[in-house]
């Protein structure tokens, strides 16, 4: 699903955000991406979602070599990726319904067709009945779940989450993680960037660790490795 | 590009494209009411900027209509040498009449001319003191319709002046030429003014839309992140430009009508003194539609310039 081949990313000014990173996330796999802030997690996610382009190396998503994806094709590729942000990125003056329906409107669904899918997505994240609310009327955890509903509403084969539990307490964090697990159960590939090592340890999934732009470990996170970080 | 099969058949997508266009069109009309002042200002600028050229256009149109009749009045007066005999005058008149650019020739013999002059000038008794008739024989030459324009008539005049029998000739079109030159000048000024104002309108609309785009930067970033194409994001702004033109055009109609009414009263005040029934004509239906179309095109092109530059520049 995601394939990095010796990928490096340099920013103008000489800062190297990623150094020679290679990994592969298979279809239907779930993994964590971890590392200190500044280790390159965000850059890696930005490369996958085509917000940035790799300086060196090859990134392929869902079989598409991103080097061959032109500017005009970027939106269509992004529709295959559900992205969840730490700061939710909701449209504050739109209702929850419209926020979640946004990807569907963009793809050209009617209001009626969108309604069913939005309903299903909100059910899934446990926010049924909040369609008419505005984001500001919801708690942080609920807003995050709106963001998740928006990411999954058009059933993308890949979910990316950037610090999805950053502002949440452990209990809420665990709920969010269970949610990701349930998507993974139905075949969605999930990559979650987080520095919440305790959470990673409890979940026991494959963990990719970045340090100063380099991939320092790739495998199951054990209790011991948490100290190493 | 999507690796998933399209969930909707082509025709369905096509229909939905138009349904969404309609939704976005109505939606952006709603947007206008969200920032009513900024919208009103831009619409007013657009409408009033078009009012000046359209009012000038009305004035030019009316002055053209007024001078149209005068254009046909071109007549050449040939004043003949006084030593010519009556028969010679008649022969010459025949010769002139046979030219292929002359419609008719009227002879005013000197005696008849004096009689007329005595009757109409009011110098009747004064003329009795003259020993001889000072007037020459005169041929009034009317050119054919296609030779009545100032240039052609002038050429004809030059040719007739070469004739041996002619002492002097005059073509009373100079004032007409001056008037026409004046009308042309006004037309040129109008054209230049219209171009400048249209450019200003495009820039003002572009700037307003630019500010709208920048205000909604966050929203645009989010839309791009969930896979919106530039076209999808641009459309509401283009519709906003369309509505600016649409409403601005109506403003221009109303303002032009008011101005024409205002000028018309002044004009009829003048023409009544001259016993003329001249009435100022406003814009007709076609001209109103053209004005509306221009307003809409200006609104659209202003917003197009803005979205081209700024929507693409906003990247997550």
XYZ file of C-alpha atoms in Angstrom:
545
model
C 0.000 0.000 0.000
C 2.816 2.328 0.912
C 6.235 1.694 -0.517
C 9.272 3.851 0.308
C 12.489 3.103 -1.530
C 15.570 4.932 -0.293
C 13.692 8.128 0.150
C 15.382 11.326 1.264
C 13.857 14.724 1.739
C 15.956 17.859 1.922
C 14.493 21.245 2.563
C 15.941 24.381 1.071
C 18.643 25.609 3.384
C 20.210 22.203 3.743
C 17.976 20.680 6.417
C 17.549 16.974 5.845
C 14.202 15.742 7.163
C 14.431 12.151 5.925
C 17.553 10.139 5.145
C 17.427 7.079 2.960
C 14.173 5.707 4.345
C 12.863 2.398 2.985
C 9.841 0.479 4.178
C 6.728 -1.155 2.909
C 3.250 -1.203 4.416
C 1.141 -3.970 2.946
C -2.502 -3.732 2.008
C -4.604 -4.249 5.116
C -1.672 -3.738 7.467
C -1.687 -1.459 10.481
C 1.447 0.170 11.819
C 2.661 2.945 14.082
C 5.168 5.548 13.103
C 7.048 6.980 16.026
C 9.930 9.217 16.958
C 10.587 12.503 18.699
C 9.156 15.648 17.255
C 11.428 16.673 14.434
C 12.403 13.089 13.714
C 10.629 13.222 10.359
C 7.220 11.679 11.117
C 5.292 14.592 9.699
C 7.542 14.806 6.653
C 6.951 11.133 5.977
C 3.186 11.606 6.168
C 3.424 14.719 4.004
C 5.247 12.709 1.361
C 2.528 10.073 1.367
C -0.282 12.600 1.078
C 1.573 14.498 -1.666
C 1.918 17.699 0.310
C 5.633 17.355 -0.359
C 7.704 15.537 -2.924
C 10.705 13.357 -2.133
C 14.073 14.849 -3.057
C 15.589 11.443 -3.742
C 14.094 7.967 -3.965
C 10.744 6.514 -4.850
C 7.443 6.679 -3.017
C 4.586 4.535 -4.272
C 1.058 4.613 -2.889
C -1.506 2.033 -3.869
C 0.661 1.117 -6.850
C 1.097 4.703 -8.096
C 4.643 5.964 -8.347
C 4.258 9.456 -6.911
C 7.038 10.811 -9.098
C 4.725 10.241 -12.048
C 1.733 11.911 -10.463
C 1.217 15.345 -11.971
C -0.158 18.336 -10.141
C -3.602 17.852 -11.642
C -3.826 14.250 -10.498
C -2.954 14.957 -6.873
C -6.580 15.518 -5.756
C -7.693 12.179 -7.209
C -4.895 10.341 -5.449
C -5.713 12.050 -2.154
C -9.257 10.704 -2.356
C -7.768 7.269 -1.764
C -6.164 8.430 1.456
C -8.129 9.323 4.556
C -6.075 11.759 6.602
C -6.649 12.489 10.279
C -4.965 15.502 11.842
C -3.997 16.270 15.383
C -5.802 19.623 15.140
C -8.835 17.994 13.467
C -8.913 20.569 10.653
C -12.687 20.914 10.693
C -14.614 23.698 8.996
C -15.856 25.581 12.020
C -18.748 27.368 10.357
C -20.135 24.190 8.832
C -22.235 21.572 10.605
C -20.849 18.180 11.524
C -22.890 16.730 8.683
C -21.366 19.072 6.105
C -17.881 18.522 7.478
C -18.150 14.777 7.130
C -19.920 15.020 3.774
C -17.226 17.278 2.264
C -15.245 14.479 0.570
C -18.487 13.103 -0.843
C -19.597 16.456 -2.234
C -16.182 16.813 -3.823
C -16.552 13.434 -5.470
C -19.973 14.432 -6.750
C -22.430 12.600 -4.519
C -25.957 13.894 -4.133
C -27.234 15.072 -0.790
C -29.330 11.912 -0.517
C -26.499 9.499 -1.232
C -24.190 11.469 0.996
C -26.686 11.340 3.850
C -26.579 7.537 4.081
C -22.800 7.404 4.063
C -22.399 10.264 6.534
C -24.895 8.615 8.826
C -22.963 5.359 8.649
C -19.638 7.086 9.279
C -20.973 9.015 12.265
C -22.538 5.830 13.656
C -19.200 4.157 13.340
C -17.394 6.811 15.390
C -20.246 7.047 17.890
C -21.495 10.493 16.984
C -24.919 9.606 15.607
C -27.384 12.389 16.284
C -24.797 15.194 16.275
C -25.209 15.995 12.557
C -26.639 19.439 13.143
C -24.058 20.460 15.740
C -21.148 22.720 14.921
C -17.581 21.651 15.733
C -17.259 24.199 18.537
C -20.166 22.556 20.369
C -18.213 19.298 20.659
C -15.423 18.196 22.977
C -11.883 17.629 21.710
C -12.382 13.873 21.557
C -15.632 14.285 19.672
C -14.051 16.709 17.225
C -11.309 14.181 16.602
C -13.931 11.564 15.867
C -15.613 13.921 13.400
C -12.232 14.159 11.675
C -12.064 10.374 11.599
C -15.584 10.107 10.216
C -14.619 12.521 7.445
C -11.500 10.475 6.674
C -13.417 7.206 6.320
C -16.667 8.423 4.786
C -15.599 7.672 1.215
C -14.059 4.347 2.218
C -10.431 4.978 1.260
C -8.089 1.982 1.228
C -5.506 3.859 3.298
C -5.827 5.843 6.515
C -3.107 8.184 7.755
C -3.285 9.667 11.215
C -0.947 12.372 12.463
C -0.870 12.362 16.283
C -4.568 11.515 16.463
C -4.482 11.218 20.234
C -2.203 14.170 20.857
C -4.623 16.152 22.965
C -6.658 13.312 24.438
C -6.523 11.556 27.774
C -5.463 7.874 27.839
C -8.983 6.513 27.955
C -10.142 8.540 24.964
C -6.895 7.724 23.180
C -7.545 4.041 23.590
C -11.063 4.441 22.208
C -9.699 6.203 19.153
C -7.134 3.438 18.675
C -9.827 0.775 18.909
C -11.635 2.663 16.211
C -8.592 2.452 13.952
C -8.329 -1.246 14.731
C -11.910 -1.762 13.625
C -11.167 -0.082 10.278
C -8.108 -2.246 9.915
C -10.276 -5.302 10.588
C -12.265 -4.560 7.439
C -9.124 -4.354 5.319
C -8.095 -0.702 5.495
C -4.359 -0.031 5.713
C -3.628 2.247 8.655
C -0.497 4.231 9.468
C -0.565 6.183 12.714
C 2.131 8.676 13.631
C 2.342 9.127 17.376
C 4.819 9.670 20.147
C 2.544 8.055 22.697
C 4.838 5.099 23.399
C 2.674 3.713 26.178
C -0.203 3.387 23.773
C 1.990 1.725 21.163
C 3.237 -0.748 23.713
C -0.272 -1.738 24.703
C -1.476 -2.085 21.125
C 1.360 -4.338 19.961
C 1.440 -3.496 16.292
C 4.330 -3.109 13.929
C 6.195 0.096 14.775
C 8.417 2.169 12.530
C 10.786 4.398 14.494
C 12.400 7.470 13.068
C 15.324 9.302 14.602
C 16.795 12.385 12.985
C 15.334 11.393 9.667
C 16.552 7.824 9.689
C 14.526 4.664 10.170
C 16.170 3.139 13.228
C 13.835 0.253 13.844
C 11.006 -1.516 12.115
C 9.169 -4.251 13.939
C 7.007 -5.044 16.890
C 7.452 -2.521 19.652
C 8.362 -4.227 22.896
C 8.210 -2.792 26.330
C 12.014 -2.592 26.339
C 12.232 -0.595 23.152
C 10.178 2.148 24.625
C 13.089 2.985 26.928
C 15.457 2.941 24.012
C 13.525 5.816 22.384
C -6.145 8.288 -11.407
C -8.229 6.719 -8.689
C -7.464 3.084 -8.333
C -10.935 2.337 -7.116
C -13.557 1.811 -9.757
C -15.756 4.876 -10.197
C -18.752 4.469 -8.011
C -20.997 6.353 -10.393
C -21.666 5.957 -14.103
C -20.475 8.723 -16.407
C -23.882 10.188 -17.169
C -24.618 10.344 -13.490
C -21.388 12.242 -12.889
C -22.281 14.583 -15.711
C -25.693 15.332 -14.239
C -24.199 15.744 -10.784
C -21.608 18.150 -12.175
C -24.400 20.493 -13.239
C -26.416 19.970 -10.097
C -23.342 20.926 -8.078
C -22.727 23.916 -10.304
C -26.230 25.102 -9.589
C -25.771 24.487 -5.863
C -22.499 26.374 -5.874
C -24.043 29.212 -7.880
C -26.848 29.602 -5.367
C -24.417 29.020 -2.527
C -22.118 31.810 -3.644
C -25.111 34.129 -3.903
C -25.644 33.322 -0.238
C -21.956 34.046 0.370
C -22.530 37.578 -0.914
C -25.097 38.216 1.774
C -22.608 37.060 4.396
C -20.350 40.010 3.642
C -22.992 42.420 2.349
C -20.908 45.586 2.599
C -17.881 44.351 0.729
C -20.158 42.852 -1.900
C -22.281 45.968 -2.228
C -19.220 48.170 -2.601
C -17.757 45.992 -5.324
C -21.096 45.732 -7.104
C -21.575 49.497 -6.878
C -18.086 50.140 -8.249
C -18.745 47.745 -11.100
C -22.146 49.197 -11.890
C -21.173 52.854 -11.611
C -17.968 52.343 -13.591
C -20.069 51.048 -16.452
C -22.563 53.878 -16.107
C -20.187 56.543 -17.368
C -19.303 54.843 -20.670
C -22.875 53.728 -21.240
C -24.224 57.230 -20.653
C -21.600 58.698 -22.978
C -22.605 56.048 -25.453
C -26.204 57.234 -25.258
C -25.066 60.810 -25.865
C -22.955 59.818 -28.878
C -25.725 57.670 -30.253
C -28.171 60.543 -30.036
C -25.817 63.071 -31.567
C -25.181 60.661 -34.432
C -28.911 60.341 -34.974
C -29.255 64.107 -34.868
C -26.522 64.737 -37.453
C -27.618 61.894 -39.713
C -30.202 64.070 -41.495
C -27.741 66.921 -41.878
C -25.321 64.664 -43.648
C -27.635 64.442 -46.637
C -27.848 68.183 -47.002
C -24.590 68.474 -48.905
C -25.174 70.766 -51.825
C -22.560 72.481 -53.950
C -23.107 76.048 -55.010
C -21.270 77.084 -58.183
C -20.944 80.824 -58.698
C -20.411 81.461 -62.397
C -18.503 84.224 -64.135
C -20.667 87.219 -64.708
C -19.780 87.595 -68.399
C -21.530 84.381 -69.356
C -24.576 84.480 -71.564
C -27.796 82.816 -70.490
C -27.361 80.133 -73.156
C -23.837 79.402 -72.020
C -25.071 78.992 -68.470
C -27.729 76.528 -69.590
C -25.235 74.513 -71.621
C -22.878 74.364 -68.697
C -25.701 73.279 -66.408
C -26.542 70.468 -68.869
C -22.899 69.407 -68.897
C -22.710 69.259 -65.156
C -25.982 67.402 -64.937
C -24.628 64.714 -67.271
C -21.797 63.873 -64.885
C -22.279 60.443 -63.337
C -21.857 61.737 -59.786
C -24.499 64.452 -59.986
C -28.122 63.873 -59.288
C -29.586 67.215 -60.348
C -28.639 70.756 -61.105
C -30.768 73.763 -60.369
C -30.049 77.056 -62.088
C -30.672 80.267 -60.223
C -30.278 83.046 -62.762
C -28.959 86.281 -61.420
C -32.266 88.105 -61.889
C -34.199 85.444 -60.081
C -31.548 85.440 -57.396
C -31.906 89.154 -56.907
C -35.673 88.854 -56.735
C -35.421 86.212 -54.065
C -32.877 88.176 -52.185
C -35.021 91.287 -52.342
C -38.007 89.339 -51.098
C -36.347 87.508 -48.237
C -33.470 89.635 -47.052
C -35.286 92.774 -46.045
C -32.799 94.894 -47.954
C -35.419 95.492 -50.662
C -35.214 99.233 -51.082
C -31.492 99.337 -50.423
C -30.957 97.141 -53.450
C -32.564 99.743 -55.647
C -29.512 101.925 -55.165
C -27.330 99.386 -56.893
C -26.573 100.223 -60.493
C -26.206 96.689 -61.624
C -27.185 93.308 -60.278
C -24.166 92.232 -58.206
C -25.210 88.588 -58.098
C -23.735 85.969 -60.392
C -25.668 83.115 -61.920
C -25.621 80.190 -59.551
C -25.842 76.451 -60.121
C -26.968 74.427 -57.140
C -25.558 70.958 -57.670
C -26.926 68.034 -55.704
C -24.553 65.064 -55.797
C -25.828 61.509 -56.033
C -26.494 59.896 -52.683
C -23.238 57.952 -52.683
C -21.274 61.158 -53.348
C -22.831 63.118 -50.544
C -20.300 62.299 -47.869
C -18.029 65.165 -46.972
C -14.972 63.654 -48.699
C -16.721 62.762 -51.944
C -18.567 66.045 -52.122
C -15.299 67.834 -51.556
C -13.678 65.944 -54.452
C -16.594 66.811 -56.691
C -16.291 70.416 -55.634
C -12.606 70.441 -56.578
C -13.397 69.064 -60.034
C -16.199 71.524 -60.679
C -13.982 74.379 -59.573
C -11.667 73.567 -62.478
C -14.390 74.355 -64.976
C -13.817 77.471 -67.056
C -17.294 78.860 -66.351
C -16.960 78.659 -62.590
C -15.746 81.684 -60.736
C -15.967 80.200 -57.284
C -17.651 77.317 -55.603
C -18.647 76.493 -52.100
C -19.668 73.432 -50.255
C -21.277 74.119 -46.960
C -20.066 71.070 -45.116
C -17.355 72.546 -42.997
C -19.484 72.969 -39.922
C -20.780 69.459 -40.536
C -17.242 68.132 -40.680
C -16.417 69.896 -37.483
C -19.438 68.411 -35.817
C -18.549 64.955 -37.097
C -14.968 65.370 -35.938
C -16.271 66.371 -32.544
C -18.509 63.321 -32.416
C -15.550 61.142 -33.420
C -13.444 62.731 -30.718
C -16.119 62.017 -28.135
C -16.325 58.465 -29.452
C -12.575 57.985 -29.110
C -12.540 59.454 -25.625
C -15.469 57.228 -24.790
C -13.610 54.188 -26.086
C -10.459 54.968 -24.132
C -12.463 55.740 -21.020
C -14.470 52.550 -21.361
C -11.314 50.454 -21.694
C -9.737 52.101 -18.657
C -12.849 51.727 -16.536
C -13.297 48.106 -17.579
C -9.695 47.368 -16.639
C -10.285 49.063 -13.276
C -13.426 46.991 -12.737
C -11.571 43.760 -13.483
C -8.847 44.710 -11.018
C -11.304 45.712 -8.302
C -13.349 42.539 -8.661
C -10.108 40.545 -8.776
C -8.920 42.166 -5.583
C -12.200 41.543 -3.764
C -12.162 37.897 -4.791
C -8.500 37.650 -3.818
C -9.361 38.816 -0.310
C -12.213 36.309 -0.154
C -9.849 33.524 -1.155
C -7.269 34.535 1.430
C -9.985 34.781 4.091
C -10.958 31.205 3.385
C -7.426 29.898 3.204
C -7.911 27.304 5.939
C -11.049 26.005 4.317
C -9.298 25.718 0.971
C -6.400 23.819 2.532
C -8.819 21.352 4.104
C -10.706 20.916 0.857
C -7.470 20.242 -0.966
C -6.465 17.697 1.672
C -9.640 15.708 1.192
C -9.117 15.646 -2.562
C -10.824 18.697 -4.004
C -9.581 19.738 -7.426
C -8.634 23.363 -8.087
C -11.662 23.571 -10.335
C -14.014 22.550 -7.531
C -12.528 25.117 -5.169
C -12.504 27.848 -7.799
C -16.109 27.500 -8.853
C -17.807 29.301 -5.944
C -15.452 32.251 -6.423
C -16.139 32.345 -10.143
C -19.835 32.366 -9.376
C -19.286 35.210 -6.960
C -17.664 37.158 -9.805
C -20.595 36.225 -12.003
C -23.081 37.569 -9.481
C -21.064 40.764 -9.097
C -21.398 41.288 -12.837
C -25.034 40.188 -12.874
C -26.118 42.599 -10.162
C -23.610 45.285 -11.180
C -25.103 45.249 -14.676
C -28.542 45.984 -13.249
C -27.034 48.804 -11.184
C -25.519 50.182 -14.403
C -28.946 50.032 -16.095
C -30.624 51.956 -13.353
C -27.856 54.529 -13.026
C -27.689 55.031 -16.794
C -31.450 55.429 -17.015
C -31.367 58.042 -14.255
C -28.520 59.941 -15.899
C -30.156 59.838 -19.330
C -33.398 61.068 -17.784
C -31.473 63.884 -16.116
C -29.598 64.878 -19.286
C -32.763 64.412 -21.334
C -34.558 67.068 -19.332
C -31.724 69.499 -19.940
C -31.661 68.633 -23.645
C -35.381 69.062 -24.114
C -35.087 72.395 -22.310
C -32.650 73.464 -25.032
C -34.513 71.943 -27.986
C -37.833 73.475 -26.957
C -36.229 76.883 -27.409
C -35.389 75.865 -30.955
C -38.899 74.530 -31.580
C -37.434 71.113 -32.117
C -39.070 67.934 -30.968
C -35.748 66.159 -30.435
C -35.941 63.587 -27.708
C -33.018 61.800 -26.078
C -33.202 58.065 -26.715
C -32.121 55.786 -23.879
C -30.624 52.314 -24.252
C -32.742 49.880 -26.221
C -33.249 46.241 -25.315
C -30.216 44.957 -27.246
C -27.962 47.603 -25.777
C -29.186 46.779 -22.282
C -28.373 43.121 -22.889
C -24.921 44.010 -24.217
C -24.297 46.172 -21.151
C -25.389 43.305 -18.921
C -23.185 40.864 -20.787
C -20.186 43.184 -20.496
C -20.790 43.549 -16.752
C -20.975 39.767 -16.327
C -17.858 39.214 -18.433
C -15.963 41.793 -16.378
C -17.068 40.199 -13.104
C -16.133 36.756 -14.340
C -12.750 37.777 -15.713
C -11.886 39.642 -12.509
C -12.633 36.574 -10.415
C -10.956 34.298 -12.957
C -7.694 36.234 -12.676
C -7.894 36.048 -8.888
C -8.667 32.327 -8.662
C -6.041 31.413 -11.243
C -3.372 33.103 -9.218
C -4.444 32.424 -5.673
C -6.321 29.123 -5.446
C -3.433 27.237 -7.006
C -0.982 29.039 -4.715
C -2.668 27.777 -1.536
C -1.216 24.398 -0.759
C -1.481 22.360 2.403
